[in-house]
XYZ file of C-alpha atoms in Angstrom:
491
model
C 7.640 30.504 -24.273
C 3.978 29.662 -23.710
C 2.039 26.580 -24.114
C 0.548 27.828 -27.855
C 4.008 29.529 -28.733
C 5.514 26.122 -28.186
C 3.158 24.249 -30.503
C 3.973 26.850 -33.158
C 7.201 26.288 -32.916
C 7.157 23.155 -32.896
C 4.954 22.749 -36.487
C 7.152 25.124 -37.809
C 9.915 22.370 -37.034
C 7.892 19.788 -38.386
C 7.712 21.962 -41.718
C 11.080 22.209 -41.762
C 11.686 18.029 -41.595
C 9.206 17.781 -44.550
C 6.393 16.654 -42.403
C 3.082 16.244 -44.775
C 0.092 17.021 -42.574
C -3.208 16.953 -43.458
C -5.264 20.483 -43.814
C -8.619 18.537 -42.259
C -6.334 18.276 -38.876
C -4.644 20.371 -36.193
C -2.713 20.613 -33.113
C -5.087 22.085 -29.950
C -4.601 22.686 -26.454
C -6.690 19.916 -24.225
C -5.036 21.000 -21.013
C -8.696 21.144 -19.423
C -9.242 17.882 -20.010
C -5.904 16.756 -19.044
C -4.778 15.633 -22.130
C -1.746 18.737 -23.042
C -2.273 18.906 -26.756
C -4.168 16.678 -29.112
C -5.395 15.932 -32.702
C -8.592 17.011 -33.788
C -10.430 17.024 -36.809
C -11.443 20.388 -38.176
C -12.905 18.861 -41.093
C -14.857 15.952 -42.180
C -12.603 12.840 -42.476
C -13.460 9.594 -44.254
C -12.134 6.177 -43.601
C -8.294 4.489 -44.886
C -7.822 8.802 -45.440
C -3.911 9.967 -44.778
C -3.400 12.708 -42.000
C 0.132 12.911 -41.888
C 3.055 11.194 -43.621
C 6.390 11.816 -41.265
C 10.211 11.165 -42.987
C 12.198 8.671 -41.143
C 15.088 11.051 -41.349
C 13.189 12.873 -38.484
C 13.105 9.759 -36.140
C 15.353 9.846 -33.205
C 16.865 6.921 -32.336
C 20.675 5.477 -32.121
C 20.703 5.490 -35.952
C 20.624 9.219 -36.169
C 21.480 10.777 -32.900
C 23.746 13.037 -32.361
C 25.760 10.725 -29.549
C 27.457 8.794 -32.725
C 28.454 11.800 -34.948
C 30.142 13.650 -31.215
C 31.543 10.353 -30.458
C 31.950 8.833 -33.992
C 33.997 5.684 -32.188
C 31.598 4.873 -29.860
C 28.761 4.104 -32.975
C 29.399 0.056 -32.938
C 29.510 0.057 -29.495
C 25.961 2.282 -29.683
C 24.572 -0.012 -32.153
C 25.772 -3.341 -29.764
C 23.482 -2.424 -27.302
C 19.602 -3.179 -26.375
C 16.740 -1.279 -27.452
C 16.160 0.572 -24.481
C 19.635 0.837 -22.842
C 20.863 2.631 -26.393
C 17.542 5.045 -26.768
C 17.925 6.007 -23.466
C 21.249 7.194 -24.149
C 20.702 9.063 -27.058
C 17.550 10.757 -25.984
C 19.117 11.586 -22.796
C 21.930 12.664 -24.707
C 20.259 15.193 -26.970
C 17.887 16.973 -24.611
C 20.821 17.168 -21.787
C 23.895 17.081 -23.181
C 23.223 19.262 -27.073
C 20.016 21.174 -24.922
C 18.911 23.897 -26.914
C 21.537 22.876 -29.963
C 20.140 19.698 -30.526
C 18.123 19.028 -33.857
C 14.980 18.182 -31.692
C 14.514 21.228 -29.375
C 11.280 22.179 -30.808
C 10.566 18.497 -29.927
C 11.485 18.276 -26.848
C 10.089 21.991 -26.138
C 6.128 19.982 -26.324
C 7.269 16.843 -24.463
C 7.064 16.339 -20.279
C 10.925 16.671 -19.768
C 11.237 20.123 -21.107
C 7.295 21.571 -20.326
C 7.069 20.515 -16.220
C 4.281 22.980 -15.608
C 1.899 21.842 -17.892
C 3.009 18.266 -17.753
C 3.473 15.895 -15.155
C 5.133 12.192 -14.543
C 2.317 10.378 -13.478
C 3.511 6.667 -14.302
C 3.515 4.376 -11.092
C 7.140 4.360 -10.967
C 7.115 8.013 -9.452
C 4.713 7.929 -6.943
C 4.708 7.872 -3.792
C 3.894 4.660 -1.145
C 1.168 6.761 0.224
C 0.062 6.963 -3.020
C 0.182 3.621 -4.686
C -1.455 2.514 -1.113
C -4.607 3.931 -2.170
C -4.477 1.196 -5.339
C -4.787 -1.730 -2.935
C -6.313 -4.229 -3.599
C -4.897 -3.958 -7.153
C -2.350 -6.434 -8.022
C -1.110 -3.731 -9.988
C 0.816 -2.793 -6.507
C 3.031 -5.621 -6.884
C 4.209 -4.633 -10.932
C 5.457 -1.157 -10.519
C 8.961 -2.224 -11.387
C 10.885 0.140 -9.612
C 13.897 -2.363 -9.204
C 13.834 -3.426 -12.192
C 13.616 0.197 -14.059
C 16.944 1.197 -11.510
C 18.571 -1.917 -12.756
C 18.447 -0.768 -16.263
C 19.727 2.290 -15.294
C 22.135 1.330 -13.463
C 23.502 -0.398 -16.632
C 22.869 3.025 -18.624
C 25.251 4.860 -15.963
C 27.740 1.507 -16.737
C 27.557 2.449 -21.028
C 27.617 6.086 -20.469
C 31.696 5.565 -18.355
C 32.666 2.709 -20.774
C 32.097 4.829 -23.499
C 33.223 7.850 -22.206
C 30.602 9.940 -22.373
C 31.966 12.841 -20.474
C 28.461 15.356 -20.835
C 26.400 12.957 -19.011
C 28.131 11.687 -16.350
C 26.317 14.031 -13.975
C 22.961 13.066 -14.920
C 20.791 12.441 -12.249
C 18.567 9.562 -11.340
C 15.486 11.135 -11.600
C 16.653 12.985 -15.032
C 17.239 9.506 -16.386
C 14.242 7.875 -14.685
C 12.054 10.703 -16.753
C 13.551 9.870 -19.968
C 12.848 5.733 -19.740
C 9.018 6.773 -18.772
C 8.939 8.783 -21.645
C 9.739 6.242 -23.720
C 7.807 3.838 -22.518
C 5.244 6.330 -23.363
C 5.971 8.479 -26.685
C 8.500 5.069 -28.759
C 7.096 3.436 -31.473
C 8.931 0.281 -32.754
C 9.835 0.779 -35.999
C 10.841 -1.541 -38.776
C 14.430 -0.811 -40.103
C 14.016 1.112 -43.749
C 15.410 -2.144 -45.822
C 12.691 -4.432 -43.871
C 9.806 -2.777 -44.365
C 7.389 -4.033 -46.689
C 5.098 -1.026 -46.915
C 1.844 -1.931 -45.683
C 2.222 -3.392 -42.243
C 0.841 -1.346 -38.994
C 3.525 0.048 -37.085
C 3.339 -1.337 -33.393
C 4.016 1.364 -30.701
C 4.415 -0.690 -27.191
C 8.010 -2.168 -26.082
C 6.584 -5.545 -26.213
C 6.098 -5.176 -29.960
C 8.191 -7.286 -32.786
C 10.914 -8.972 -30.752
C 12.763 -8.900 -27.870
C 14.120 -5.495 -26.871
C 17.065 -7.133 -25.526
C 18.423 -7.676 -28.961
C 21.160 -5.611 -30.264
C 20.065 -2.918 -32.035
C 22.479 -3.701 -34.880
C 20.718 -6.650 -35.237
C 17.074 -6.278 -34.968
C 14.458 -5.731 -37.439
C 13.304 -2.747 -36.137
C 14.706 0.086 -34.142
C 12.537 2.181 -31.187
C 12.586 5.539 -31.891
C 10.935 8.891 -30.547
C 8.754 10.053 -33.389
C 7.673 13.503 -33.119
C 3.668 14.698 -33.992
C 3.177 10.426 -33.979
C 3.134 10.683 -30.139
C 1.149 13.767 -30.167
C -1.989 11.720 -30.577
C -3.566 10.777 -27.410
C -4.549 7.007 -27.024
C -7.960 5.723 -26.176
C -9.171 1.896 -26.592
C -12.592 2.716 -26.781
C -11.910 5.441 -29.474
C -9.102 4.240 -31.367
C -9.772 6.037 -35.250
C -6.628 5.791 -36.506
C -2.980 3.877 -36.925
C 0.289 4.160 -38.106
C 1.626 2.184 -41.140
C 4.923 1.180 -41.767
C 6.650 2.710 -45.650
C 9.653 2.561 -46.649
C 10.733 5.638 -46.251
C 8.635 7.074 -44.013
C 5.109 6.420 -41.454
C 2.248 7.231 -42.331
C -1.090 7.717 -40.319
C -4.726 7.019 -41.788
C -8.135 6.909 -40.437
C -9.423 3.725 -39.490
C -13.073 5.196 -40.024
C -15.249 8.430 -40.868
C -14.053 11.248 -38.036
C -16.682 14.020 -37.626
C -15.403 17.613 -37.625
C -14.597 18.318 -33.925
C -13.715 14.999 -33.325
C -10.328 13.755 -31.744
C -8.169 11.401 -33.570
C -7.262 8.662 -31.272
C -4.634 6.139 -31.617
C -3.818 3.137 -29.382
C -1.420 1.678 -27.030
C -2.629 -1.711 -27.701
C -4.478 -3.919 -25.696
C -3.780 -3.070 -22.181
C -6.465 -2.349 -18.525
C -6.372 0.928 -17.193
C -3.932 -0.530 -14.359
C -1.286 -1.365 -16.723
C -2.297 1.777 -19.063
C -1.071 3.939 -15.612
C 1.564 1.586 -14.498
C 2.974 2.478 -18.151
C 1.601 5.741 -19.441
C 0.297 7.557 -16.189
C -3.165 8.324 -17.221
C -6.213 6.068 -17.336
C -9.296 6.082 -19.353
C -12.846 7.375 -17.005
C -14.973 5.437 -18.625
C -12.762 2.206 -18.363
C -10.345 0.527 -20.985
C -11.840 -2.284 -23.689
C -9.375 -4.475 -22.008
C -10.011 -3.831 -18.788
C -9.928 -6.891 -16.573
C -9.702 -7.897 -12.812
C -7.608 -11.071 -11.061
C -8.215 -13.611 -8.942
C -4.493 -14.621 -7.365
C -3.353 -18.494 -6.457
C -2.997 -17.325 -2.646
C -6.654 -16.300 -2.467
C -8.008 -19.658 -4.441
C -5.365 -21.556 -1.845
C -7.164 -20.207 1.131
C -10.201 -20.927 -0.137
C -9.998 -24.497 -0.371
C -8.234 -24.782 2.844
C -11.066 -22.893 4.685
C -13.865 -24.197 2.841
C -12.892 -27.852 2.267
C -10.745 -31.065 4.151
C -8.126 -30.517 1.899
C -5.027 -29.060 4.653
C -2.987 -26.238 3.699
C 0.138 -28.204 3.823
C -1.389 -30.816 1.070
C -2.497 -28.124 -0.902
C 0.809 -26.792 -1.470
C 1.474 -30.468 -2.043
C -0.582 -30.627 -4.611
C -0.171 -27.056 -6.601
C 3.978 -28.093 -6.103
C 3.248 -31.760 -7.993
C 1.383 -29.708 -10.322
C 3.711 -27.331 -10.924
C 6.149 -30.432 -12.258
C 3.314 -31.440 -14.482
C 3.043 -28.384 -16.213
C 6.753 -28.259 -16.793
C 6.973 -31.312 -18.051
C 3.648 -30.793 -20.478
C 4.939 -26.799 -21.534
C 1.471 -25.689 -20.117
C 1.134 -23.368 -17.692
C -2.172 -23.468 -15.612
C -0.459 -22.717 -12.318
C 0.017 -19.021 -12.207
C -0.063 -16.075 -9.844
C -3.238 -14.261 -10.650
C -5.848 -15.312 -13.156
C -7.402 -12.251 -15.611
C -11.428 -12.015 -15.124
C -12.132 -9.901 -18.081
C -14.662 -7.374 -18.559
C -16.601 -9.003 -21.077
C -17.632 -11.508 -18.310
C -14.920 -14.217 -18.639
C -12.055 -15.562 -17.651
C -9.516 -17.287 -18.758
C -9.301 -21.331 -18.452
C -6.349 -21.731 -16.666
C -8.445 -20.609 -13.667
C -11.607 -22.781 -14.367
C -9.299 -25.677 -14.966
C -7.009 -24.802 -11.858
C -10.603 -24.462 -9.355
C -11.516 -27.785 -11.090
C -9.018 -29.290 -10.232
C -8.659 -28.330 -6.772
C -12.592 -29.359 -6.308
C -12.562 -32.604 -7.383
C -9.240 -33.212 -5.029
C -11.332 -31.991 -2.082
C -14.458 -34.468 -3.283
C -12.056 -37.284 -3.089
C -9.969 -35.970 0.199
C -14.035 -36.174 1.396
C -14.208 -39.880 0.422
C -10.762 -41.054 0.770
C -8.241 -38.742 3.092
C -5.231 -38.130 2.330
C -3.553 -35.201 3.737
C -1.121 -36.939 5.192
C -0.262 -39.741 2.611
C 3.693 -39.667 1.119
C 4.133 -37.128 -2.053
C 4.750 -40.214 -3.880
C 1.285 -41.518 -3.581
C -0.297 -37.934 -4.147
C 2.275 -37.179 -7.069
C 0.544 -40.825 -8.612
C -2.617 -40.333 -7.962
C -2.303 -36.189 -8.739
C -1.727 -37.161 -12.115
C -4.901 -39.132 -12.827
C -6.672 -36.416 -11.796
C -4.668 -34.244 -14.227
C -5.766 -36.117 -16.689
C -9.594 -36.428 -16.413
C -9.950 -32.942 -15.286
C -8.203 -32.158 -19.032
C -10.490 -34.597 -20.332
C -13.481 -33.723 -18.362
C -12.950 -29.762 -19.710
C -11.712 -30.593 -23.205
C -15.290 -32.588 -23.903
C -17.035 -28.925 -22.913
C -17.850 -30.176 -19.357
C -17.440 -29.072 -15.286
C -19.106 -30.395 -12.165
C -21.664 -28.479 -10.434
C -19.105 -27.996 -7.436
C -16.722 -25.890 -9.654
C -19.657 -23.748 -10.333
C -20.253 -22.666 -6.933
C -16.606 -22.742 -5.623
C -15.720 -20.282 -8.859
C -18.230 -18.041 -7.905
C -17.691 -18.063 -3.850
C -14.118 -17.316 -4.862
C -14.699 -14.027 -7.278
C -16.887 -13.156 -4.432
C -13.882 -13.096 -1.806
C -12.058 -11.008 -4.482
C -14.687 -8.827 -4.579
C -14.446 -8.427 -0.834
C -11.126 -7.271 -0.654
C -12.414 -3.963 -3.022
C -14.590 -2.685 -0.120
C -17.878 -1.109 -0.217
C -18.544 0.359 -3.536
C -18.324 4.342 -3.708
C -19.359 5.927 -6.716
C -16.147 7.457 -8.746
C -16.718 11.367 -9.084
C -13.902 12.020 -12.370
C -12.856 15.615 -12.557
C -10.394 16.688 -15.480
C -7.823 16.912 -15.244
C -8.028 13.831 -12.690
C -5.639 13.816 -9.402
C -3.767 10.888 -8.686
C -5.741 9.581 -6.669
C -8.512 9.645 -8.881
C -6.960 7.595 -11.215
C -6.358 5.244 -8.590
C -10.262 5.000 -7.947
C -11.011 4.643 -11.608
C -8.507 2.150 -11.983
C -9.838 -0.100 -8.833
C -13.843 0.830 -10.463
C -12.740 -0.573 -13.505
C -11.334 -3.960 -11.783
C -14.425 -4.038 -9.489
C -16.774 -3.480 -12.713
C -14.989 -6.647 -14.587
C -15.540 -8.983 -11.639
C -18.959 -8.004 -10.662
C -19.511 -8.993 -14.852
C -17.633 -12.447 -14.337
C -19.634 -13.026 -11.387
C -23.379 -12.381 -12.917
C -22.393 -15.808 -14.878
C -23.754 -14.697 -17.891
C -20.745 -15.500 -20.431
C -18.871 -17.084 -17.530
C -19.060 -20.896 -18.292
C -21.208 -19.664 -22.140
C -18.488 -17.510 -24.156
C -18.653 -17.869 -27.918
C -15.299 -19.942 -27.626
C -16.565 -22.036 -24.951
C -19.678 -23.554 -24.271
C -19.868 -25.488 -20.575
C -22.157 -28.225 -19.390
C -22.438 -29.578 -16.108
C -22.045 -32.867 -14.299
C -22.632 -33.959 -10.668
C -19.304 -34.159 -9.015
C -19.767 -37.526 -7.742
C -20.230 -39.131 -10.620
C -16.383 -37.924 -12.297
C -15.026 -38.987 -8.585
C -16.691 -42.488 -8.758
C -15.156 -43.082 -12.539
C -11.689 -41.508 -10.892
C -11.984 -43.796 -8.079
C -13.197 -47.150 -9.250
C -10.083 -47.752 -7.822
C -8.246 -46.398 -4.902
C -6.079 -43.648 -6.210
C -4.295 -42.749 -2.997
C -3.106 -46.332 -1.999
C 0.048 -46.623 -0.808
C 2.379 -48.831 -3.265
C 3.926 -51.673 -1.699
C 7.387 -51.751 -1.178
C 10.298 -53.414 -3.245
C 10.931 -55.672 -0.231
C 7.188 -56.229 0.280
C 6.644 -57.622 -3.302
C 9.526 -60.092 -3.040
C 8.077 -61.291 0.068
């Protein structure tokens, strides 16, 4: 069959599972722009307007599939599992095991598993070191989750022998690797018919609701593979429409007016263009709205112990005694990377993490000590805590933490390489996508480093203070004196 006869078939299917679709939309080919098929407007459309209103008794998911009514004792078992251990299951079970006799054929006939030449897997997880290599200096490098995706696999391969599933027992890896990426790209989340109150937006990534490691049996909601829903393509900058949650059925209105010719976008929430490939395998030219770039703790580490007296070994003295603080206080400021958004600002925990850091180094100027006992820095660590919390909390930083903040998204910036304009052709290569993904990082902390909303965002509003004057009120007395000893004081 041909791309076009496909589509056909496939909204004659939808007819057939009493799909209502709007006569202002339809189904086109967007293969030049490397999109397969989208929605478009071929009519005027005004806002909070329904395009389509899909049956849940088309869903497929473990409370439908075939898998329970072929093996009718191994439902409970099914319905035991997690989210994406029993979908996988089921959707591998239809389109291998039932093929061209399961209930979604037409389906699966317009998705990447059964259309390879006009489709192709271009999540992280499939490609190839050469490949991701030309993402460095992305973080994203370090988040394909390869292990963890064969992990969950391996515990598919584990359900499918304990319950006997004879038809899929020759499944390959790669068959079954295709059919988690497609659901992490094409499930919605979608509240069980008795929960749903009728007006809530139905939320389409797998972080969405709860966790996914709850039974399905027992969860509010149940991911599914909702056909013509994941024929929408997803754009943050063009977002025009959602799903909403009925109780019998989803349905999906326009958010605002779409112009004939138009595209109706929905969303995959809020996510950069790194994680939007790491997930999805595509990426958005012109950058995501959430794009955002990162800073890690190793780089802000080496920073301080090449540009200050503070040693590398104290400084890992220091980030471990702070480590303990934040467990104890159920705050975490410590973390691997630190986001550097777009907009031109990033997030505390790294102004209060540099802060902190810069005012140890002012005092380590004053009053050394590198080599003093982690029970005097773990004291004395702690003070600092404190009026660095205080210091930010009364909308203040010192002048130091200005400069050191901005020598340090500088380094970052480094690491990225001279700047090469991105030339996007559609539909884009792989490693395209890699450039546009490592433009759009570069682009969000070249913003964070003009200063503009840096230390002036509309949630926070920063003055500043000369550093010595926060290290004399920290030090008006000596914070890094060794405590006697027991025996000592009796003497």
């Amino acid at each position: 069959m041909t791309f076009n006869s496909k589509t056909t078939a496939f909204l004659e299917w939808l007819n057939d599972q009493n799909v209502e679709i709007s006569n202002k939309i339809e189904i086109q080919d967007k293969r030049n722009l490397g999109q397969g098929r989208a929605v478009i407007a071929i009519e005027d459309i005004e806002t909070d307007e329904e395009l389509f209103r899909l049956p849940r008794s088309m869903f497929l998911n473990p409370m439908n599939s075939a898998l329970i009514k072929d093996y009718p004792s191994a439902k409970d078992k099914l319905l035991e599992l997690p989210q994406w251990e029993a979908l996988i299951l089921c959707l591998a079970y239809e389109w291998k095991a039932k093929g061209d006799e399961s209930r979604w054929k037409a389906y699966f006939d317009v998705l990447p598993i059964n259309d390879p030449e006009n489709y192709t897997f271009d999540q992280l997880i499939f490609w190839s070191d050469e490949e991701v290599n030309d993402l460095n200096p992305s973080y994203i490098v370090t988040r394909i989750g390869k292990e963890s995706a064969d992990s969950l696999l391996s515990r598919v391969r584990g359900f499918i022998l304990a319950l006997n599933i004879s038809k899929l027992q020759d499944i390959s890896q790669e068959e079954l690797h295709k059919v988690a990426a497609l659901i992490m790209s094409y499930s919605f989340d979608v509240q069980k018919e008795k929960e749903s109150d009728g007006d809530g937006d139905d939320e389409e990534d797998e972080e969405s609701m709860e966790d996914d490691n709850i039974p399905v049996g027992s969860s509010s909601y149940v991911k599914s593979m909702v056909p013509l829903a994941d024929t929408l393509n997803a754009d943050t900058m063009k977002h025009n429409a959602s799903l909403m949650n009925h109780t019998d059925c989803l349905v999906l209105k326009s958010l605002k007016a779409i112009k004939k010719g138009e595209q109706v976008f929905n969303t995959y929430s809020e996510h950069p263009n790194a994680e939007i490939l790491r997930r999805y395998g595509y990426v958005e030219p012109d950058g995501s709205a959430a794009d955002f770039g990162e800073v890690s703790l190793t780089l802000i580490k080496d920073f301080f112990a090449k540009n200050t007296s503070l040693s590398e070994s104290n400084i890992e003295d220091i980030i471990s005694i702070l480590c303990d603080i934040q467990a104890e206080e159920e705050e975490e400021f410590v973390l691997e990377s630190y986001d550097c958004f777009a907009s031109g600002e990033v997030i505390f925990e790294l102004i209060f993490t540099i802060q902190l850091l810069t005012v140890l180094a002012g005092i380590n100027d004053e009053t050394p000590f590198n080599d003093k006992s982690m029970e005097t820095k773990d004291r004395a660590i702690r003070r600092v805590y404190k009026k660095c919390y205080q210091l930010l909390d009364s909308g203040k930083l010192t002048e130091e933490l200005k400069d050191n903040l901005k020598r340090i998204l500088e380094l970052r910036l480094e690491e990225y390489g001279p700047e090469d304009g991105v030339i996007v052709e559609l539909p884009m290569t792989r490693k395209v996508m890699a450039n546009v993904v490592l433009q759009s990082e570069r682009k969000a902390l070249q913003e964070c480093l003009k200063g503009t909303k840096l230390f002036n965002s509309e949630e926070r509003k920063y003055n500043f203070i000369p550093d010595a004057k926060l290290i004399k009120n920290i030090q008006k007395r000596d914070i890094f004196q060794e405590e006697p000893s027991k025996k000592q004081k009796t003497e």
